[in-house]
Coordinates of C-alpha atoms in Angstrom, one line a residue:
M12 CA -60.9 -20.0 6.3
K13 CA -59.5 -23.1 8.0
K14 CA -60.0 -26.4 6.3
I15 CA -59.3 -30.0 7.2
Y16 CA -58.7 -32.7 4.9
T17 CA -59.8 -35.8 6.4
N18 CA -60.2 -39.8 5.5
G19 CA -56.9 -39.4 3.3
N20 CA -54.0 -41.8 3.0
F21 CA -51.3 -39.2 3.3
Y22 CA -47.6 -40.1 2.6
T23 CA -46.0 -36.9 4.1
F24 CA -42.4 -37.7 3.3
D25 CA -41.8 -36.1 6.8
S26 CA -39.7 -38.5 9.1
T27 CA -41.6 -37.3 12.3
K28 CA -45.1 -38.2 10.9
P29 CA -44.6 -40.4 7.6
N30 CA -48.4 -41.4 7.5
V31 CA -51.5 -39.8 8.6
Q32 CA -55.2 -39.5 7.8
A33 CA -56.0 -35.8 8.0
A34 CA -54.0 -32.5 7.5
V35 CA -55.4 -29.2 8.7
V36 CA -54.5 -26.1 6.4
D37 CA -54.6 -22.2 7.6
N38 CA -53.8 -19.4 5.8
G39 CA -52.2 -21.7 2.9
R40 CA -50.1 -23.6 5.1
F41 CA -50.2 -27.0 7.1
I42 CA -50.9 -26.2 10.7
D43 CA -51.7 -29.9 11.8
M44 CA -51.9 -33.4 10.9
G45 CA -52.9 -36.9 12.3
T46 CA -55.7 -39.0 12.5
T47 CA -59.2 -37.9 11.2
D48 CA -60.8 -38.0 14.4
D49 CA -58.0 -36.2 16.3
M50 CA -58.0 -33.3 13.8
L51 CA -62.0 -33.0 13.9
L52 CA -61.8 -33.2 17.7
H53 CA -59.2 -30.2 17.9
W54 CA -60.5 -28.1 14.8
E55 CA -63.8 -28.6 13.7
S56 CA -66.0 -25.8 14.3
P57 CA -68.8 -24.0 12.0
N58 CA -66.4 -22.0 10.0
V59 CA -64.0 -24.6 9.3
E60 CA -64.3 -26.4 5.8
I61 CA -64.2 -30.5 6.0
I62 CA -63.1 -31.9 2.6
N63 CA -63.5 -36.0 2.9
L64 CA -60.9 -37.4 0.4
G65 CA -62.6 -40.8 0.8
G66 CA -59.4 -43.1 1.5
K67 CA -57.6 -41.7 -1.5
T68 CA -53.9 -41.3 -1.5
V69 CA -52.3 -37.9 -0.9
T70 CA -48.4 -36.8 -1.3
P71 CA -46.8 -33.6 -1.3
G72 CA -47.4 -31.5 -4.2
L73 CA -45.6 -32.9 -7.3
I74 CA -43.0 -30.4 -8.5
D75 CA -41.3 -30.5 -12.0
S76 CA -37.6 -28.9 -11.7
H77 CA -37.1 -28.5 -15.5
L78 CA -39.7 -27.9 -18.1
H79 CA -40.6 -25.2 -20.9
L80 CA -44.2 -24.1 -20.3
S81 CA -44.0 -21.6 -22.9
Q82 CA -43.3 -24.5 -25.6
I83 CA -46.1 -26.6 -24.2
A84 CA -48.0 -23.7 -24.9
S85 CA -46.7 -23.1 -28.4
N86 CA -48.5 -26.7 -29.0
F87 CA -51.8 -25.2 -28.5
L88 CA -50.9 -22.4 -31.0
N89 CA -48.8 -24.4 -33.7
L90 CA -48.6 -27.5 -35.4
D91 CA -47.9 -30.4 -32.8
L92 CA -46.3 -33.4 -34.3
T93 CA -45.5 -35.0 -31.0
G94 CA -45.7 -38.8 -31.3
V95 CA -46.5 -38.7 -35.1
A96 CA -45.2 -42.3 -36.3
S97 CA -43.9 -41.9 -39.8
K98 CA -42.5 -39.3 -42.2
Q99 CA -45.7 -39.6 -44.6
N100 CA -47.9 -38.7 -41.8
V101 CA -45.7 -35.8 -41.0
L102 CA -46.0 -34.4 -44.4
E103 CA -49.9 -35.0 -44.6
Q104 CA -50.1 -32.9 -41.4
V105 CA -47.7 -30.0 -42.7
Q106 CA -50.0 -30.1 -46.0
T107 CA -53.2 -29.9 -44.2
R108 CA -51.8 -27.1 -42.0
A109 CA -50.7 -25.4 -44.9
T110 CA -54.2 -25.1 -46.4
K111 CA -55.4 -23.0 -43.6
L112 CA -52.6 -20.4 -43.8
Q113 CA -52.3 -17.5 -46.2
P114 CA -49.6 -17.8 -48.8
G115 CA -46.0 -16.5 -47.5
E116 CA -47.6 -17.2 -43.8
W117 CA -45.1 -19.3 -41.6
L118 CA -45.9 -22.6 -40.9
V119 CA -44.5 -23.6 -37.4
G120 CA -44.6 -26.6 -35.7
S121 CA -42.6 -29.1 -33.1
G122 CA -42.4 -32.4 -31.6
W123 CA -41.0 -34.7 -34.7
D124 CA -39.0 -37.4 -33.7
E125 CA -37.7 -39.9 -36.3
N126 CA -36.7 -42.5 -33.5
V127 CA -40.7 -43.1 -33.3
F128 CA -41.2 -43.6 -37.0
T129 CA -42.6 -47.2 -37.1
D130 CA -41.9 -47.7 -40.7
G131 CA -38.1 -47.0 -40.3
S132 CA -38.4 -43.9 -42.6
A133 CA -35.8 -41.0 -42.8
I134 CA -36.6 -37.6 -42.0
P135 CA -38.5 -35.4 -44.5
T136 CA -36.4 -33.9 -47.2
I137 CA -36.5 -30.3 -48.3
R138 CA -38.0 -31.3 -51.6
E139 CA -40.7 -33.1 -49.9
L140 CA -41.2 -30.2 -47.5
N141 CA -41.5 -27.8 -50.6
Q142 CA -44.0 -30.4 -52.0
A143 CA -46.3 -30.3 -49.0
A144 CA -46.5 -26.6 -48.5
P145 CA -45.2 -24.7 -51.6
D146 CA -46.2 -21.4 -50.5
N147 CA -45.1 -21.4 -47.0
P148 CA -41.8 -20.8 -45.3
I149 CA -41.8 -23.9 -42.7
F150 CA -39.9 -24.5 -39.3
L151 CA -40.3 -27.7 -37.5
S152 CA -38.2 -28.1 -34.4
R153 CA -37.4 -31.6 -33.3
I154 CA -38.4 -32.8 -30.2
C155 CA -35.2 -32.1 -28.4
M156 CA -35.4 -28.5 -29.6
H157 CA -31.8 -29.3 -30.7
A158 CA -32.6 -29.6 -34.5
A159 CA -35.3 -28.1 -36.9
L160 CA -36.5 -28.9 -40.6
V161 CA -37.0 -26.0 -43.1
N162 CA -38.0 -25.4 -46.7
T163 CA -36.7 -23.2 -49.6
K164 CA -39.3 -20.7 -48.5
A165 CA -37.9 -20.8 -44.9
L166 CA -34.2 -20.2 -46.3
E167 CA -35.3 -17.4 -48.6
M168 CA -36.8 -15.6 -45.7
I169 CA -33.3 -15.5 -44.0
D170 CA -31.7 -14.7 -47.5
Y171 CA -29.5 -17.8 -47.2
H172 CA -26.3 -18.1 -49.1
S173 CA -23.5 -20.5 -48.8
D174 CA -21.2 -17.8 -47.3
M175 CA -23.3 -16.4 -44.9
A176 CA -22.5 -16.2 -41.2
I177 CA -23.9 -19.0 -39.0
P178 CA -24.1 -18.7 -35.4
V179 CA -21.7 -20.1 -33.1
G180 CA -22.6 -23.9 -32.4
G181 CA -25.0 -23.7 -35.1
E182 CA -25.0 -25.5 -38.6
I183 CA -27.5 -25.6 -41.8
V184 CA -26.6 -29.0 -43.1
L185 CA -25.6 -29.5 -46.4
D186 CA -25.8 -32.3 -48.9
N187 CA -22.2 -33.7 -49.2
N188 CA -22.6 -34.2 -53.0
T189 CA -24.6 -31.1 -54.0
K190 CA -23.3 -28.9 -51.3
K191 CA -26.8 -27.6 -51.0
P192 CA -29.1 -27.5 -47.6
T193 CA -31.0 -30.6 -46.8
G194 CA -33.6 -29.0 -44.9
L195 CA -31.9 -30.0 -41.6
V196 CA -30.9 -27.1 -39.0
L197 CA -28.8 -27.9 -35.9
E198 CA -28.7 -26.0 -32.5
S199 CA -27.9 -22.3 -32.6
A200 CA -28.6 -22.1 -36.4
S201 CA -32.2 -21.8 -35.7
E202 CA -32.0 -18.5 -34.3
L203 CA -31.7 -17.4 -38.0
F204 CA -35.5 -18.2 -38.5
N205 CA -36.8 -17.7 -35.4
Q206 CA -35.7 -13.8 -36.1
Q207 CA -38.0 -14.0 -39.1
I208 CA -41.1 -15.8 -37.4
P209 CA -43.4 -13.2 -36.5
D210 CA -44.3 -12.6 -32.8
K211 CA -47.5 -13.9 -31.5
S212 CA -49.8 -11.3 -29.9
Y213 CA -49.5 -10.7 -26.3
G214 CA -53.2 -12.0 -26.0
A215 CA -52.3 -15.4 -27.9
L216 CA -49.3 -16.0 -25.9
K217 CA -51.1 -15.4 -22.5
G218 CA -54.0 -17.3 -23.8
A219 CA -51.7 -20.4 -24.6
M220 CA -49.9 -20.2 -21.5
R221 CA -53.1 -20.2 -19.6
Q222 CA -53.8 -23.5 -21.3
A223 CA -50.5 -24.9 -20.5
I224 CA -50.7 -24.0 -16.7
Q225 CA -54.3 -26.0 -16.7
F226 CA -52.6 -29.0 -18.5
A227 CA -49.9 -29.0 -15.7
L228 CA -52.6 -28.7 -13.1
E229 CA -54.2 -31.8 -14.5
K230 CA -51.1 -33.7 -14.3
G231 CA -50.7 -33.2 -10.5
L232 CA -48.2 -30.6 -10.7
T233 CA -48.2 -27.7 -7.9
S234 CA -44.8 -26.2 -8.9
V235 CA -42.6 -26.1 -11.9
H236 CA -39.3 -24.7 -12.8
S237 CA -39.6 -23.1 -16.5
N238 CA -37.4 -21.5 -19.1
D239 CA -39.3 -19.3 -21.4
P240 CA -37.9 -15.9 -22.1
L241 CA -36.7 -16.8 -25.6
Y242 CA -40.2 -18.0 -26.4
L243 CA -42.3 -15.5 -24.6
G244 CA -40.9 -12.2 -25.9
G245 CA -38.1 -11.6 -23.3
L246 CA -37.8 -11.5 -19.6
R247 CA -40.3 -8.5 -18.9
Q248 CA -43.0 -10.0 -21.0
T249 CA -42.2 -13.6 -19.4
Y250 CA -42.6 -12.2 -15.9
Q251 CA -45.8 -10.0 -16.9
I252 CA -47.6 -13.0 -18.5
Y253 CA -46.9 -15.2 -15.4
D254 CA -47.6 -12.4 -12.8
E255 CA -50.9 -11.8 -14.5
L256 CA -51.8 -15.5 -14.7
L257 CA -50.5 -16.7 -11.0
N258 CA -50.5 -13.7 -8.9
Q259 CA -53.7 -11.9 -10.2
E260 CA -55.9 -14.8 -11.8
E261 CA -54.7 -17.0 -9.2
L262 CA -54.7 -20.0 -11.5
G263 CA -52.7 -21.9 -8.7
L264 CA -49.6 -23.2 -10.1
R265 CA -46.2 -22.2 -8.4
A266 CA -43.4 -21.2 -11.0
N267 CA -39.8 -20.6 -10.7
L268 CA -38.3 -18.9 -13.8
L269 CA -34.9 -19.9 -15.2
I270 CA -33.6 -16.8 -17.5
N271 CA -31.7 -17.2 -20.4
H272 CA -28.1 -15.8 -20.2
D273 CA -29.4 -13.5 -23.0
F274 CA -31.1 -11.4 -20.6
L275 CA -28.7 -10.8 -17.9
D276 CA -28.8 -7.1 -18.6
D277 CA -32.5 -6.9 -18.0
L278 CA -32.3 -9.1 -15.0
R279 CA -29.9 -6.0 -13.4
D280 CA -31.9 -3.3 -15.1
M281 CA -35.5 -4.8 -13.7
G282 CA -33.7 -5.3 -10.1
M283 CA -34.3 -8.9 -10.2
Y284 CA -32.2 -11.9 -8.5
A285 CA -32.5 -15.4 -7.5
G286 CA -35.5 -15.6 -5.3
Y287 CA -37.3 -12.2 -6.5
G288 CA -40.7 -12.5 -6.2
N289 CA -43.2 -14.5 -3.8
D290 CA -44.2 -18.1 -2.9
T291 CA -46.2 -18.1 -6.4
L292 CA -43.7 -16.7 -8.9
K293 CA -39.9 -16.5 -8.4
I294 CA -37.0 -15.7 -10.5
G295 CA -34.6 -18.5 -10.6
A296 CA -31.0 -19.3 -12.4
V297 CA -29.3 -18.1 -15.1
K298 CA -29.7 -20.8 -18.0
L299 CA -27.4 -21.5 -20.8
F300 CA -26.2 -24.6 -22.8
A301 CA -22.9 -26.2 -23.0
D302 CA -23.5 -28.8 -25.6
G303 CA -26.4 -30.6 -27.7
A304 CA -28.3 -34.2 -27.6
F305 CA -27.6 -37.5 -28.5
G306 CA -30.3 -37.6 -31.1
R307 CA -28.2 -35.9 -33.8
R308 CA -24.7 -36.7 -31.9
T309 CA -24.4 -33.2 -30.7
A310 CA -24.0 -34.2 -27.0
L311 CA -20.3 -33.5 -26.0
L312 CA -18.2 -36.4 -25.2
S313 CA -14.7 -37.0 -23.6
K314 CA -14.5 -39.7 -26.5
G315 CA -15.8 -40.3 -29.6
Y316 CA -19.4 -41.7 -30.4
A317 CA -19.4 -45.6 -30.4
D318 CA -21.1 -45.5 -33.7
D319 CA -19.2 -42.5 -35.2
P320 CA -15.6 -42.5 -33.6
E321 CA -14.5 -39.3 -35.1
N322 CA -17.5 -37.4 -33.9
Y323 CA -17.0 -36.1 -30.0
G324 CA -20.1 -33.9 -30.4
E325 CA -20.5 -30.1 -30.3
A326 CA -19.7 -27.5 -27.6
M327 CA -22.3 -24.7 -27.8
Y328 CA -19.8 -22.0 -26.6
S329 CA -16.0 -21.9 -25.8
Q330 CA -14.8 -22.1 -22.7
E331 CA -14.0 -18.6 -22.4
A332 CA -17.4 -17.6 -23.7
I333 CA -19.0 -20.0 -20.6
F334 CA -16.6 -18.5 -18.2
D335 CA -17.8 -14.9 -19.1
I336 CA -21.6 -16.0 -18.6
V337 CA -20.9 -17.5 -15.3
K338 CA -18.8 -14.6 -14.2
R339 CA -21.7 -12.2 -15.5
S340 CA -23.9 -14.1 -13.2
R341 CA -22.1 -14.2 -10.1
E342 CA -21.7 -10.4 -10.3
L343 CA -25.4 -10.5 -10.1
S344 CA -25.2 -12.9 -7.2
M345 CA -26.9 -15.4 -9.6
P346 CA -26.7 -19.2 -10.0
V347 CA -26.3 -20.9 -13.2
A348 CA -28.5 -23.9 -14.5
V349 CA -26.4 -25.4 -17.4
H350 CA -27.5 -27.9 -19.9
T351 CA -25.1 -30.6 -19.8
I352 CA -25.6 -34.1 -21.6
G353 CA -22.4 -35.4 -22.4
D354 CA -19.5 -36.1 -19.9
Q355 CA -17.2 -33.6 -21.5
A356 CA -19.9 -30.7 -21.2
L357 CA -20.0 -31.6 -17.9
E358 CA -16.3 -31.7 -16.9
N359 CA -16.2 -28.2 -18.9
V360 CA -18.7 -26.5 -16.8
L361 CA -17.4 -28.0 -13.5
D362 CA -13.9 -26.6 -14.3
I363 CA -15.4 -23.3 -14.6
L364 CA -17.8 -23.4 -11.7
D365 CA -14.6 -24.6 -9.6
Q366 CA -13.0 -21.2 -10.3
F367 CA -16.1 -19.3 -8.5
P368 CA -17.2 -19.3 -4.8
P369 CA -20.8 -20.6 -4.7
V370 CA -23.7 -18.1 -4.2
S371 CA -26.7 -18.4 -2.0
Y372 CA -28.5 -20.5 -4.6
R373 CA -27.6 -23.8 -5.9
D374 CA -26.2 -24.1 -9.3
R375 CA -28.0 -26.6 -11.5
L376 CA -26.3 -29.3 -14.0
I377 CA -29.2 -30.0 -16.1
H378 CA -29.6 -33.6 -17.5
T379 CA -26.3 -35.0 -16.8
Q380 CA -26.9 -38.2 -18.8
V381 CA -23.2 -39.3 -19.1
L382 CA -21.1 -39.4 -16.0
R383 CA -17.4 -40.6 -15.2
E384 CA -16.3 -41.7 -11.7
D385 CA -14.2 -38.5 -11.1
L386 CA -17.2 -36.4 -12.3
I387 CA -19.5 -38.1 -9.7
K388 CA -17.3 -36.9 -7.0
R389 CA -17.1 -33.4 -8.3
L390 CA -20.9 -33.2 -8.6
A391 CA -21.6 -34.2 -5.0
Q392 CA -21.2 -30.9 -3.4
P393 CA -24.0 -29.1 -1.5
S394 CA -24.1 -26.1 -3.7
R395 CA -24.9 -28.3 -6.9
I396 CA -28.0 -29.9 -8.1
A397 CA -28.2 -32.7 -10.7
D398 CA -31.6 -31.8 -12.6
I399 CA -32.4 -35.2 -14.0
Q400 CA -35.1 -36.4 -16.4
P401 CA -35.8 -40.1 -16.0
R402 CA -38.3 -40.1 -18.8
F403 CA -35.5 -39.5 -21.2
L404 CA -34.5 -43.2 -20.7
P405 CA -37.4 -45.0 -22.4
S406 CA -37.3 -42.4 -25.3
D407 CA -33.4 -42.9 -25.7
F408 CA -33.1 -46.6 -25.3
P409 CA -32.1 -49.0 -27.0
W410 CA -30.5 -46.6 -29.7
V411 CA -28.4 -44.5 -27.1
A412 CA -26.7 -47.6 -26.3
D413 CA -25.1 -47.6 -30.0
R414 CA -24.0 -44.0 -29.6
L415 CA -22.3 -44.6 -26.2
G416 CA -21.0 -48.1 -26.4
E417 CA -21.1 -51.2 -23.9
K418 CA -18.3 -49.5 -21.2
R419 CA -19.9 -45.8 -21.4
I420 CA -23.5 -46.9 -21.0
K421 CA -23.0 -48.2 -17.6
L422 CA -22.8 -44.9 -16.2
A423 CA -25.4 -43.1 -18.2
Y424 CA -28.9 -42.2 -16.7
A425 CA -27.1 -43.5 -13.4
W426 CA -29.7 -42.5 -10.8
K427 CA -29.0 -45.0 -8.4
T428 CA -25.3 -44.4 -8.3
M429 CA -26.0 -40.5 -8.2
Q430 CA -28.2 -40.9 -5.1
S431 CA -25.7 -43.5 -3.4
A432 CA -22.7 -40.9 -3.8
E433 CA -25.2 -38.3 -2.2
I434 CA -25.7 -36.2 -5.4
I435 CA -28.5 -33.8 -4.7
C436 CA -31.0 -34.8 -7.6
A437 CA -34.0 -33.2 -8.6
G438 CA -36.7 -34.9 -11.1
G439 CA -38.3 -33.3 -14.1
S440 CA -39.5 -34.0 -17.8
D441 CA -38.0 -31.2 -19.8
A442 CA -41.5 -30.8 -21.3
P443 CA -42.4 -31.1 -24.2
V444 CA -39.4 -32.8 -24.9
E445 CA -41.0 -35.4 -22.8
P446 CA -44.5 -35.8 -21.7
V447 CA -45.3 -33.3 -18.7
D448 CA -47.0 -36.2 -16.9
P449 CA -44.6 -36.7 -13.7
L450 CA -46.2 -40.2 -13.2
L451 CA -44.4 -41.2 -16.5
G452 CA -41.0 -40.1 -15.1
I453 CA -41.8 -41.9 -11.9
H454 CA -42.5 -44.9 -13.6
A455 CA -39.4 -44.7 -15.9
A456 CA -37.0 -44.3 -12.9
V457 CA -38.9 -47.4 -11.3
T458 CA -38.9 -49.6 -14.2
R459 CA -36.3 -48.5 -16.6
K460 CA -38.2 -49.2 -19.4
A461 CA -41.1 -47.7 -21.8
P462 CA -44.9 -48.6 -21.1
G463 CA -45.7 -51.7 -22.6
E464 CA -42.1 -53.3 -22.7
N465 CA -41.4 -56.6 -21.5
H466 CA -38.1 -56.9 -20.0
G467 CA -36.3 -56.3 -16.8
G468 CA -35.1 -52.7 -17.6
W469 CA -32.1 -51.1 -19.2
N470 CA -29.4 -51.3 -16.6
P471 CA -31.5 -52.5 -13.9
K472 CA -28.9 -51.8 -11.0
E473 CA -29.9 -48.4 -11.6
K474 CA -33.6 -48.3 -10.5
L475 CA -35.2 -46.3 -8.0
T476 CA -37.8 -47.6 -5.1
M477 CA -41.2 -46.4 -5.6
H478 CA -40.4 -44.0 -2.6
E479 CA -37.1 -42.7 -4.1
A480 CA -38.7 -41.7 -7.4
F481 CA -41.5 -40.0 -5.8
H482 CA -38.9 -38.3 -3.7
L483 CA -37.3 -36.9 -6.8
F484 CA -40.8 -35.0 -7.9
T485 CA -41.7 -33.8 -4.5
E486 CA -39.0 -33.0 -1.5
M487 CA -36.2 -32.9 -3.9
G488 CA -37.9 -30.4 -6.4
A489 CA -37.6 -27.9 -3.6
Y490 CA -33.8 -28.0 -3.2
P491 CA -32.8 -26.0 -6.6
T492 CA -34.7 -22.8 -5.2
N493 CA -33.8 -23.3 -1.7
E494 CA -37.6 -23.9 -0.7
E495 CA -36.7 -27.4 1.0
T496 CA -38.2 -25.8 4.3
V497 CA -41.0 -24.3 2.5
K498 CA -42.4 -27.1 0.6
G499 CA -41.9 -30.6 -0.6
T500 CA -43.2 -32.5 2.4
I501 CA -46.4 -32.2 4.5
A502 CA -45.4 -30.6 7.6
R503 CA -46.4 -27.9 9.9
G504 CA -45.6 -24.5 8.5
K505 CA -44.9 -25.8 4.9
L506 CA -47.1 -24.5 2.0
A507 CA -50.2 -26.8 1.8
D508 CA -49.4 -28.4 -1.5
M509 CA -50.5 -31.8 -2.2
T510 CA -51.3 -34.3 -4.9
V511 CA -54.2 -36.9 -4.6
Y512 CA -54.1 -40.2 -6.7
S513 CA -56.8 -42.6 -7.7
K514 CA -54.7 -45.4 -6.4
D515 CA -52.0 -46.2 -3.7
P516 CA -48.4 -46.3 -5.8
F517 CA -46.7 -47.4 -2.7
T518 CA -48.5 -50.6 -2.6
F519 CA -48.3 -51.6 -6.3
E520 CA -46.5 -55.1 -7.1
D521 CA -46.3 -54.0 -10.5
A522 CA -45.1 -50.4 -11.2
D523 CA -47.1 -50.3 -14.5
E524 CA -49.9 -49.8 -12.3
L525 CA -48.7 -46.1 -12.5
L526 CA -49.9 -46.0 -15.9
T527 CA -53.5 -46.2 -14.9
T528 CA -53.2 -44.2 -11.8
D529 CA -55.5 -40.9 -12.1
I530 CA -54.8 -37.6 -10.5
E531 CA -57.9 -36.9 -8.5
M532 CA -57.1 -33.6 -7.1
T533 CA -54.3 -30.9 -7.1
I534 CA -54.3 -29.0 -4.2
I535 CA -52.0 -25.6 -4.2
G536 CA -52.0 -23.4 -0.7
G537 CA -55.0 -25.8 0.7
D538 CA -57.1 -24.7 -2.4
V539 CA -58.1 -27.4 -4.8
K540 CA -57.1 -26.0 -7.9
Y541 CA -58.0 -29.3 -10.2
R542 CA -60.3 -31.8 -9.5
K543 CA -61.1 -34.9 -11.8
N544 CA -64.3 -34.5 -13.7
A545 CA -65.3 -31.4 -12.1
A546 CA -64.9 -27.7 -12.7
I547 CA -63.2 -25.7 -10.2

């Protein structure tokens, strides 16, 4: 059935018709747009559905170019410590959770962040964790997912001993004096514990993913690029869960799946490739990590940390190992999506990518938080995408300035510089590392400060305009998947994906009004998949 969305305030992001009042949809795609009167005159008939938007503002459907839906789903299954503001509160929540578990059952959680502890407390010690849950092994991922907390029971589950082999790039942190574990686990050492944590049932995972998808729709997202096989039981099961929820149940969200390099053989055996699937569900790039994060000083820098000059961060893999992963990916004609936060990590990956010809789909450099002038030029290629997360800035400042120093911070989170250099940038959240809400990412890109802060923004010359910020989360979100001719703007022939707002962000005198702007509708393929205060 044809549909006409009328009486709207449409920002199409299409230069031929930048603003319209109405759009006509047929078979999931836009076929016309213009004034309400014209669209009704040309298209209204008894078998056409009319949806009156009542003057609400509409943009192309919001796209998140990098998140982890499976980790969002895990917050519906496990202990969610996101935003917990003190060590004591973390321990109290662990203790409460433990009372609901059987002795020996794993207590799994995520989201803690010592940088938001308002009382200045340190992270929980292994002794404190032992006291909070004496009968349960504990594994609590930090919000960045590059560190975790464990207790003695958890160490016993992996048969820990001082001479055991630790996965490359990982560390079980030891006390300098006693040489015993502190409870802090870094990077790939988490694999030792994850191997011991029982898998959730298929039904539990699918149910939690259904909740996560609905949550994304409520935030106005119409498409996501998600990295999940490590958390959903491998490539085959990940694809099956998504296929059942999106293609069979038709929940509405469109998903592009990043596939961890661990599953390259599965990709080949299953006959999958970049672009495999349909407009609802597709295979994307091969995901790998080149370094860590700033929180624990594991992001790889070309010069030492300003507040720890002997520490340069950590490479997750040797150059030889990354070369081999890229080579194996290219043998399947697959692009890669590489986590690169530090400038040395970015340089290392670019050195390797320069040795391979591009493939049909663009390679992604995820995060790209610290740049150098020479790296900017190398990023500005049509075969490369910078996957940026503006919401990182308000979470990381001001402490990240101490990590990087006055000179280096000038080319950190440098989105305006990147756009001026014609680097192709797409906007994401890295949720649940940051909130999935794209309006918070847009707010961060425009203001370069956290909600409630009263200053001119961190390094304000890198601020984006409201249009530029929305552009990151609409049209530019289609570029990593080569779908810029398919979605991202409201134009004839494109997928009819739209997000409807309670206010008009492009008229705001104060960008903080974004914080009180609601998502009224999420429309995918012309169908309303979320409506505020209404069951769809």
